[in-house]
Amino acid sequence: MKLSFLLNGRPTEVDCEAQETLAEVLRARLDLTGTKVSCEVQVCGACTVLVDGLPVSACTLLAYEVRDRSVLTVEGLARPDGSLHPIQQAFIDEFAFQCGFCTPGMIMATKALLDDNPKPTDDEIIHFMDGNICRCTGYVPIVRAIKRAAAQIQQEKGK
Amino acid sequence: MMPLRRFRIHQAREIKEAAEMLAQFGDKGRLYAGGTELLLAMKHDLLRYEHLVDVKTIPGLDKIELKNSTLHIGSTATHRSIENSPLIREHFPVIAEMERHVANVRVRATGTLGGNLCFAEPHSDPATLLLALRAKARVQGSKGERTLEMDELVAGAYETSLAADEILTAVAIPLSAKPRRAAYLKFQIHERPTLGLALVLELDDGQNIKAARAVVGSVSPKPCRSDKAEALLAGPRDKVEKQLPHAAKALAEAADPVDDLEGSAEYKRHLIGVFLRRAFDRALQRPTAHG
């Protein structure tokens, strides 16, 4: 199967088979290993990527599903000059990770949240991020990072 | 975990074509929508199929519309699109609220209502609430169309009464002429609920509950209701409030909870009592809508 889609803004074509998941195609065929695979049953959120702006579990979504659609992975967040996206920077500034395995998924889920709801309340953040599991931080720094990123994005928009 | 075994995906363009494909593939084929449950079972090698029939390619099958005082939700509508539908938020806020808490944000973006109902996982939130709302399942196969009650559609754990070539096309939920209050509450500490409880109360103008429908899900293989419990939930509000423990007991007897990883049967029976009362309070606080 020839799969054509937009990957981090670039038209991409890749050969794959019907049973391959999006995570397998991203990691093994396209060498984008920023997307992590952990639970493999759509529970932990480590593999979160955005398809047409919506968060999905790349570990279980068939790559077939992204034909002619737009996929954003953590590799697509940094700006062309190499500077980090405000969400990535906020996770660093708030030390919102320890081992870092859940972080790409956390960051992509945050991207989906803030694109849809630029000023989320704590409750809205917790509801949205409920399906992203971190076994190190205890979540408090993650919520702080999300609020910091939201404020930073707002500030940049205001400029 | 092993990668998925090989299969082919077939894109159906209309319902009839999907039915024909399913008939042709027999045991080797399965209908495929969001894949949020099917693909997990296939990853674990609990299910093996050589052919998946994609029905998301059928135009209009995800439509949500109001026709003849009935809300129709197309079977490939995602949980997210149902949660965000202005039509559903206006007429059935209880459905939007239930959908807002299905699984997680990623499952809600890809999982479909039809897939959820037809996979018949015993912890389905929609199956429990839709039975309480007297929803009907519209089904189409090569022999024609038919309509099933929700408790006819879901036959047991992971089991529906659909024939091999039949497809759930939509869920139809009648608007109520009378004021109606509804609530769906669940108790959950793991990935799936321990209990889901739906309560729909039909009111007359005063403090009278004309009719009630209470459904408990997740505690046993399929959502369950009880005529005895519902009789105890109708009448003057004060009287019904006093009868809640008896109604909960009747509902628990009918549901016959099972021991599993989400809790013991005894614990679940206790929860039915707690959540029936909470649902009663919540339903009566809600502004009047159809549910």
XYZ file of C-alpha atoms in Angstrom:
450
model
C 0.000 0.000 0.000
C 1.355 3.397 -0.951
C 0.487 5.879 1.745
C 0.490 9.625 1.041
C 0.034 12.120 3.811
C 1.312 15.365 5.207
C 3.927 14.699 7.886
C 4.968 17.678 9.983
C 3.944 19.913 7.113
C 5.830 17.979 4.414
C 4.124 15.856 1.749
C 5.250 12.303 2.460
C 4.848 9.028 0.617
C 5.718 5.685 2.150
C 5.179 2.030 1.297
C 3.544 0.072 4.085
C 1.179 -2.807 4.707
C -2.413 -2.584 5.883
C -1.705 -4.031 9.321
C 1.078 -1.572 10.198
C 0.316 0.937 12.905
C 1.130 4.609 12.543
C 3.787 4.262 15.273
C 5.471 1.420 13.358
C 5.513 3.444 10.147
C 6.787 6.600 11.879
C 9.492 4.832 13.870
C 10.640 2.009 11.583
C 9.992 3.319 8.088
C 10.456 7.049 8.574
C 13.027 7.013 11.412
C 10.987 9.385 13.546
C 11.591 7.791 16.935
C 10.314 10.731 18.994
C 6.958 8.960 19.170
C 7.302 6.444 22.007
C 5.445 3.152 22.364
C 4.702 1.868 25.829
C 1.420 0.216 26.834
C 0.327 -0.581 23.225
C -3.328 -0.586 24.300
C -4.293 3.108 24.026
C -4.123 3.662 27.745
C -0.828 5.438 28.508
C -0.611 8.149 25.830
C 3.160 7.887 25.249
C 2.511 7.440 21.515
C 0.195 10.457 21.156
C 0.471 12.216 17.795
C -2.012 14.575 16.140
C -4.002 13.635 13.045
C -5.748 16.649 11.535
C -5.174 18.320 14.896
C -6.771 15.583 17.008
C -4.767 13.411 19.408
C -4.607 9.703 18.574
C -2.738 6.662 19.869
C -0.208 5.949 17.133
C 0.456 2.527 18.687
C -2.966 1.266 17.654
C -4.156 3.574 14.894
C -3.505 1.916 11.550
C -1.199 3.982 9.340
C -3.888 3.428 6.690
C -6.068 5.910 8.594
C -3.800 8.877 7.892
C -4.006 8.635 4.093
C -4.417 12.160 2.707
C -4.450 13.591 6.211
C -2.049 15.720 8.207
C 0.092 14.164 10.946
C 2.029 16.153 13.519
C 4.646 14.431 15.679
C 6.928 15.840 18.353
C 9.624 16.247 15.677
C 7.392 18.772 13.933
C 7.083 21.207 16.823
C 10.421 23.038 16.841
C 10.647 26.172 14.730
C 12.626 26.248 11.474
C 15.512 27.994 13.274
C 15.726 25.044 15.661
C 14.326 26.869 18.687
C 11.906 24.857 20.779
C 8.142 25.235 20.714
C 6.829 27.091 23.803
C 5.286 23.824 25.061
C 8.644 22.030 24.850
C 10.390 24.958 26.543
C 7.770 25.081 29.303
C 8.273 21.355 30.045
C 12.004 22.055 30.459
C 11.489 25.200 32.523
C 9.054 23.479 34.896
C 11.109 20.252 34.974
C 7.943 18.446 33.936
C 9.670 15.127 33.256
C 12.123 12.792 34.843
C 12.729 9.715 32.705
C 11.135 11.524 29.739
C 9.479 8.519 28.123
C 5.961 9.942 28.403
C 7.075 13.459 27.474
C 6.578 13.436 23.675
C 3.031 12.175 24.224
C 2.412 14.703 26.993
C 3.656 17.503 24.763
C 1.539 16.431 21.778
C -1.563 16.100 23.962
C -0.845 19.571 25.326
C -0.576 20.880 21.766
C -4.013 19.472 20.955
C -5.456 20.928 24.152
C -4.043 24.433 23.701
C -4.940 24.614 19.995
C -8.549 23.917 20.964
C -8.640 25.736 24.290
C -5.882 28.372 24.627
C -6.645 29.211 28.268
C -7.660 25.978 29.983
C -8.558 25.870 33.653
C -6.850 23.357 35.949
C -9.934 21.124 35.728
C -9.937 21.279 31.941
C -6.226 20.421 31.841
C -6.723 17.458 34.164
C -9.746 16.202 32.217
C -7.941 16.431 28.876
C -4.642 14.963 30.112
C -6.348 12.162 32.051
C -5.314 9.602 29.421
C -1.593 10.478 29.493
C 0.227 8.596 32.196
C 3.501 9.642 33.842
C 5.062 7.325 36.388
C 7.737 9.797 37.603
C 6.558 13.334 38.195
C 3.240 13.048 39.996
C 1.712 15.408 37.388
C 1.982 18.684 39.338
C 4.935 19.970 37.276
C 3.175 18.837 34.088
C 0.071 20.886 34.870
C 2.352 23.824 35.714
C 4.182 23.426 32.397
C 0.914 23.378 30.467
C -0.206 26.613 32.140
C 3.165 28.199 31.518
C 3.044 27.172 27.848
C -0.487 28.553 27.510
C 0.612 31.900 28.951
C 3.700 31.994 26.731
C 1.701 31.252 23.591
C -0.815 33.955 24.513
C 2.007 36.420 25.076
C 3.594 35.626 21.719
C 0.243 36.064 19.995
C -0.180 39.459 21.611
C 3.109 40.729 20.242
C 3.652 -7.424 21.998
C 3.669 -9.027 18.550
C 2.891 -6.835 15.556
C -0.571 -7.302 14.070
C -0.993 -10.284 11.807
C -1.460 -9.566 8.131
C -4.870 -8.544 6.863
C -6.394 -6.638 3.978
C -8.630 -3.605 4.319
C -11.639 -3.249 2.039
C -13.315 0.112 1.677
C -17.073 -0.126 1.489
C -18.803 2.686 -0.417
C -22.319 1.860 0.709
C -23.995 -0.230 3.395
C -25.162 -2.849 0.918
C -21.607 -3.316 -0.349
C -20.302 -3.702 3.213
C -22.972 -6.331 3.931
C -21.994 -8.226 0.783
C -18.323 -8.125 1.741
C -19.087 -9.429 5.237
C -21.218 -12.232 3.789
C -18.439 -13.118 1.343
C -15.622 -13.191 3.932
C -17.604 -15.040 6.603
C -15.500 -15.897 9.672
C -12.392 -14.491 8.001
C -13.745 -10.959 7.886
C -14.904 -8.368 10.356
C -16.429 -4.948 10.159
C -13.915 -2.227 11.023
C -14.729 1.284 12.239
C -12.571 3.148 14.781
C -10.606 0.013 15.641
C -10.048 1.161 19.218
C -11.201 -2.190 20.625
C -10.986 -4.571 17.661
C -7.310 -3.841 16.971
C -6.398 -4.337 20.634
C -7.979 -7.793 20.610
C -6.191 -8.555 17.347
C -2.860 -7.357 18.780
C -3.330 -9.780 21.652
C -4.110 -12.463 19.053
C -7.483 -13.067 20.699
C -9.128 -12.422 17.341
C -7.749 -13.146 13.885
C -9.166 -11.787 10.638
C -7.796 -11.755 7.126
C -10.160 -9.058 5.941
C -11.361 -5.862 7.587
C -14.315 -4.077 6.002
C -13.907 -0.351 6.614
C -17.305 1.316 6.935
C -15.959 4.806 7.658
C -15.681 5.198 3.885
C -19.485 5.037 3.564
C -20.623 8.645 3.039
C -23.085 9.972 5.625
C -22.855 7.034 8.014
C -21.531 9.407 10.697
C -24.419 11.849 10.429
C -26.132 13.188 13.555
C -29.607 14.576 12.871
C -33.040 15.237 14.312
C -35.918 13.806 12.256
C -39.568 13.299 13.292
C -38.861 14.015 16.968
C -36.142 11.380 16.961
C -32.408 11.899 17.286
C -30.449 9.750 14.837
C -26.772 9.129 15.497
C -25.002 7.471 12.589
C -22.945 4.474 13.649
C -19.560 5.847 12.536
C -19.991 9.097 14.503
C -17.043 9.323 16.890
C -17.418 9.787 20.628
C -15.862 13.219 20.175
C -18.289 14.322 17.474
C -21.220 13.196 19.651
C -19.816 15.015 22.690
C -19.462 18.210 20.653
C -22.679 18.008 18.605
C -24.807 21.135 19.257
C -27.923 19.071 18.531
C -27.045 16.505 21.186
C -25.936 19.132 23.692
C -29.291 20.853 23.308
C -31.635 17.873 23.342
C -29.673 15.180 25.183
C -27.063 16.859 27.395
C -26.776 13.578 29.301
C -25.398 11.857 26.175
C -22.828 14.620 25.592
C -21.788 14.414 29.241
C -21.478 10.608 29.093
C -19.391 10.805 25.905
C -17.102 13.400 27.490
C -15.974 10.720 29.923
C -15.621 7.700 27.631
C -12.080 6.239 27.867
C -9.601 9.021 27.024
C -9.288 11.902 24.590
C -7.522 9.761 21.949
C -10.095 6.977 22.021
C -12.860 9.576 21.813
C -11.270 11.064 18.688
C -11.198 7.736 16.830
C -13.683 5.366 18.470
C -17.195 5.251 17.053
C -20.560 4.747 18.708
C -21.399 1.837 16.408
C -18.089 0.146 17.085
C -18.532 0.556 20.809
C -22.019 -1.004 20.759
C -21.173 -3.821 18.347
C -17.968 -4.824 20.109
C -20.257 -5.185 23.142
C -17.506 -4.793 25.706
C -19.304 -5.208 29.052
C -18.003 -1.850 30.356
C -19.552 0.241 27.576
C -20.860 3.585 28.824
C -23.047 4.276 25.757
C -24.763 0.863 25.891
C -25.907 1.518 29.462
C -27.193 5.044 28.916
C -28.831 4.288 25.560
C -30.814 1.414 27.051
C -32.137 3.837 29.678
C -33.096 6.351 26.979
C -35.073 3.703 25.041
C -32.768 4.046 22.055
C -33.338 1.765 19.091
C -30.693 0.183 16.915
C -31.248 0.497 13.153
C -29.748 -2.497 11.431
C -29.286 -3.293 7.750
C -28.241 -6.544 6.128
C -28.575 -8.297 2.817
C -32.098 -9.413 3.781
C -33.249 -5.862 4.524
C -33.605 -3.544 7.481
C -34.782 -4.121 11.013
C -34.941 -2.256 14.304
C -33.766 -3.692 17.610
C -34.090 -2.572 21.201
C -30.728 -1.920 22.820
C -31.052 -4.962 25.066
C -31.763 -7.075 21.985
C -28.719 -5.719 20.148
C -26.312 -6.442 23.003
C -26.703 -10.143 23.686
C -23.895 -10.619 26.195
C -20.220 -9.964 26.770
C -18.629 -9.275 23.350
C -21.753 -10.611 21.689
C -24.522 -9.014 19.642
C -27.574 -10.492 17.987
C -26.512 -9.201 14.569
C -26.243 -11.708 11.729
C -22.836 -12.020 10.080
C -23.829 -9.704 7.229
C -25.782 -7.172 9.302
C -24.547 -3.678 10.052
C -25.658 -1.260 12.723
C -26.392 1.884 10.721
C -27.711 4.277 13.371
C -29.023 4.645 16.870
C -32.412 6.363 17.104
C -33.476 8.022 20.325
C -36.988 9.374 20.674
C -37.495 12.836 22.136
C -39.903 12.768 25.011
C -43.161 14.750 24.974
C -43.063 14.907 28.764
C -40.414 16.677 30.804
C -37.631 14.219 31.380
C -34.567 14.305 33.599
C -31.628 12.019 33.189
C -28.235 11.284 34.676
C -25.392 8.913 33.884
C -22.775 8.390 36.553
C -19.906 5.987 36.764
C -17.328 4.792 39.231
C -13.915 4.131 37.815
C -10.439 3.660 39.223
C -8.845 1.676 36.392
C -9.085 1.955 32.612
C -12.649 0.703 32.587
C -15.565 1.570 34.872
C -16.462 -0.624 37.836
C -20.031 0.542 37.443
C -22.076 2.791 35.176
C -25.568 3.795 36.195
C -28.136 5.573 34.037
C -31.384 6.956 35.379
C -34.130 8.588 33.308
C -37.120 10.080 35.094
C -40.306 11.217 33.379
C -42.011 13.904 35.402
C -45.469 15.319 35.330
C -45.893 18.971 36.223
C -45.553 18.663 39.967
C -43.404 16.523 42.243
C -44.531 13.293 40.637
C -42.318 10.837 38.839
C -44.558 9.273 36.226
C -42.126 6.681 35.039
C -38.500 5.781 35.576
C -35.899 3.756 33.802
C -32.755 2.683 35.612
C -29.945 0.736 33.992
C -26.750 -0.537 35.535
C -23.803 -1.496 33.364
C -20.209 -2.746 33.741
C -21.025 -4.870 36.813
C -22.048 -7.912 34.777
C -21.812 -9.099 31.142
C -24.399 -6.668 29.751
C -26.363 -3.581 30.840
C -29.351 -4.541 32.907
C -32.669 -3.054 34.074
C -35.433 -4.295 36.341
C -39.215 -3.802 36.135
C -39.396 -4.159 39.904
C -36.805 -1.437 40.495
C -38.478 0.882 38.008
C -41.877 0.425 39.664
C -40.287 1.488 42.960
C -38.799 4.563 41.256
C -42.189 5.917 40.128
C -44.574 7.935 42.280
C -44.398 11.048 44.457
C -40.814 12.244 44.758
C -40.697 11.946 48.589
C -41.960 8.390 48.465
C -39.532 7.397 45.722
C -36.663 8.881 47.684
C -37.524 6.593 50.621
C -37.754 3.607 48.285
C -34.330 4.134 46.705
C -32.622 1.416 48.802
C -35.285 -1.116 47.787
C -35.037 -0.103 44.144
C -31.234 -0.459 44.328
C -31.621 -3.922 45.812
C -33.997 -4.974 43.034
C -31.638 -3.574 40.407
C -28.666 -5.378 41.974
C -30.617 -8.644 42.017
C -31.458 -8.272 38.347
C -27.904 -7.297 37.377
C -26.340 -10.137 39.384
C -22.867 -8.519 39.559
C -19.786 -10.639 38.993
C -16.461 -10.640 40.849
C -13.668 -9.311 38.670
C -10.611 -7.056 38.717
C -12.835 -3.988 39.064
C -14.293 -5.205 42.345
C -16.162 -7.975 44.118
C -19.822 -8.670 43.450
C -20.652 -7.579 46.993
C -18.827 -4.276 46.503
C -20.633 -3.652 43.220
C -24.008 -4.337 44.857
C -23.126 -1.708 47.427
C -22.117 0.741 44.697
C -25.462 0.308 42.940
C -27.147 1.704 46.059
C -24.734 4.621 46.344
C -24.908 5.527 42.674
C -28.663 5.139 42.306
C -29.082 7.803 45.000
C -26.473 10.064 43.415
C -28.077 9.653 39.984
C -31.493 10.454 41.467
C -30.155 13.679 43.007
C -28.252 14.622 39.867
C -31.169 13.945 37.528
C -33.527 16.131 39.530
C -31.019 18.996 39.634
C -30.658 19.022 35.867
C -32.564 21.587 33.790
C -35.370 19.991 31.822
C -34.425 18.523 28.474
C -35.086 15.217 26.800
C -32.339 13.587 28.738
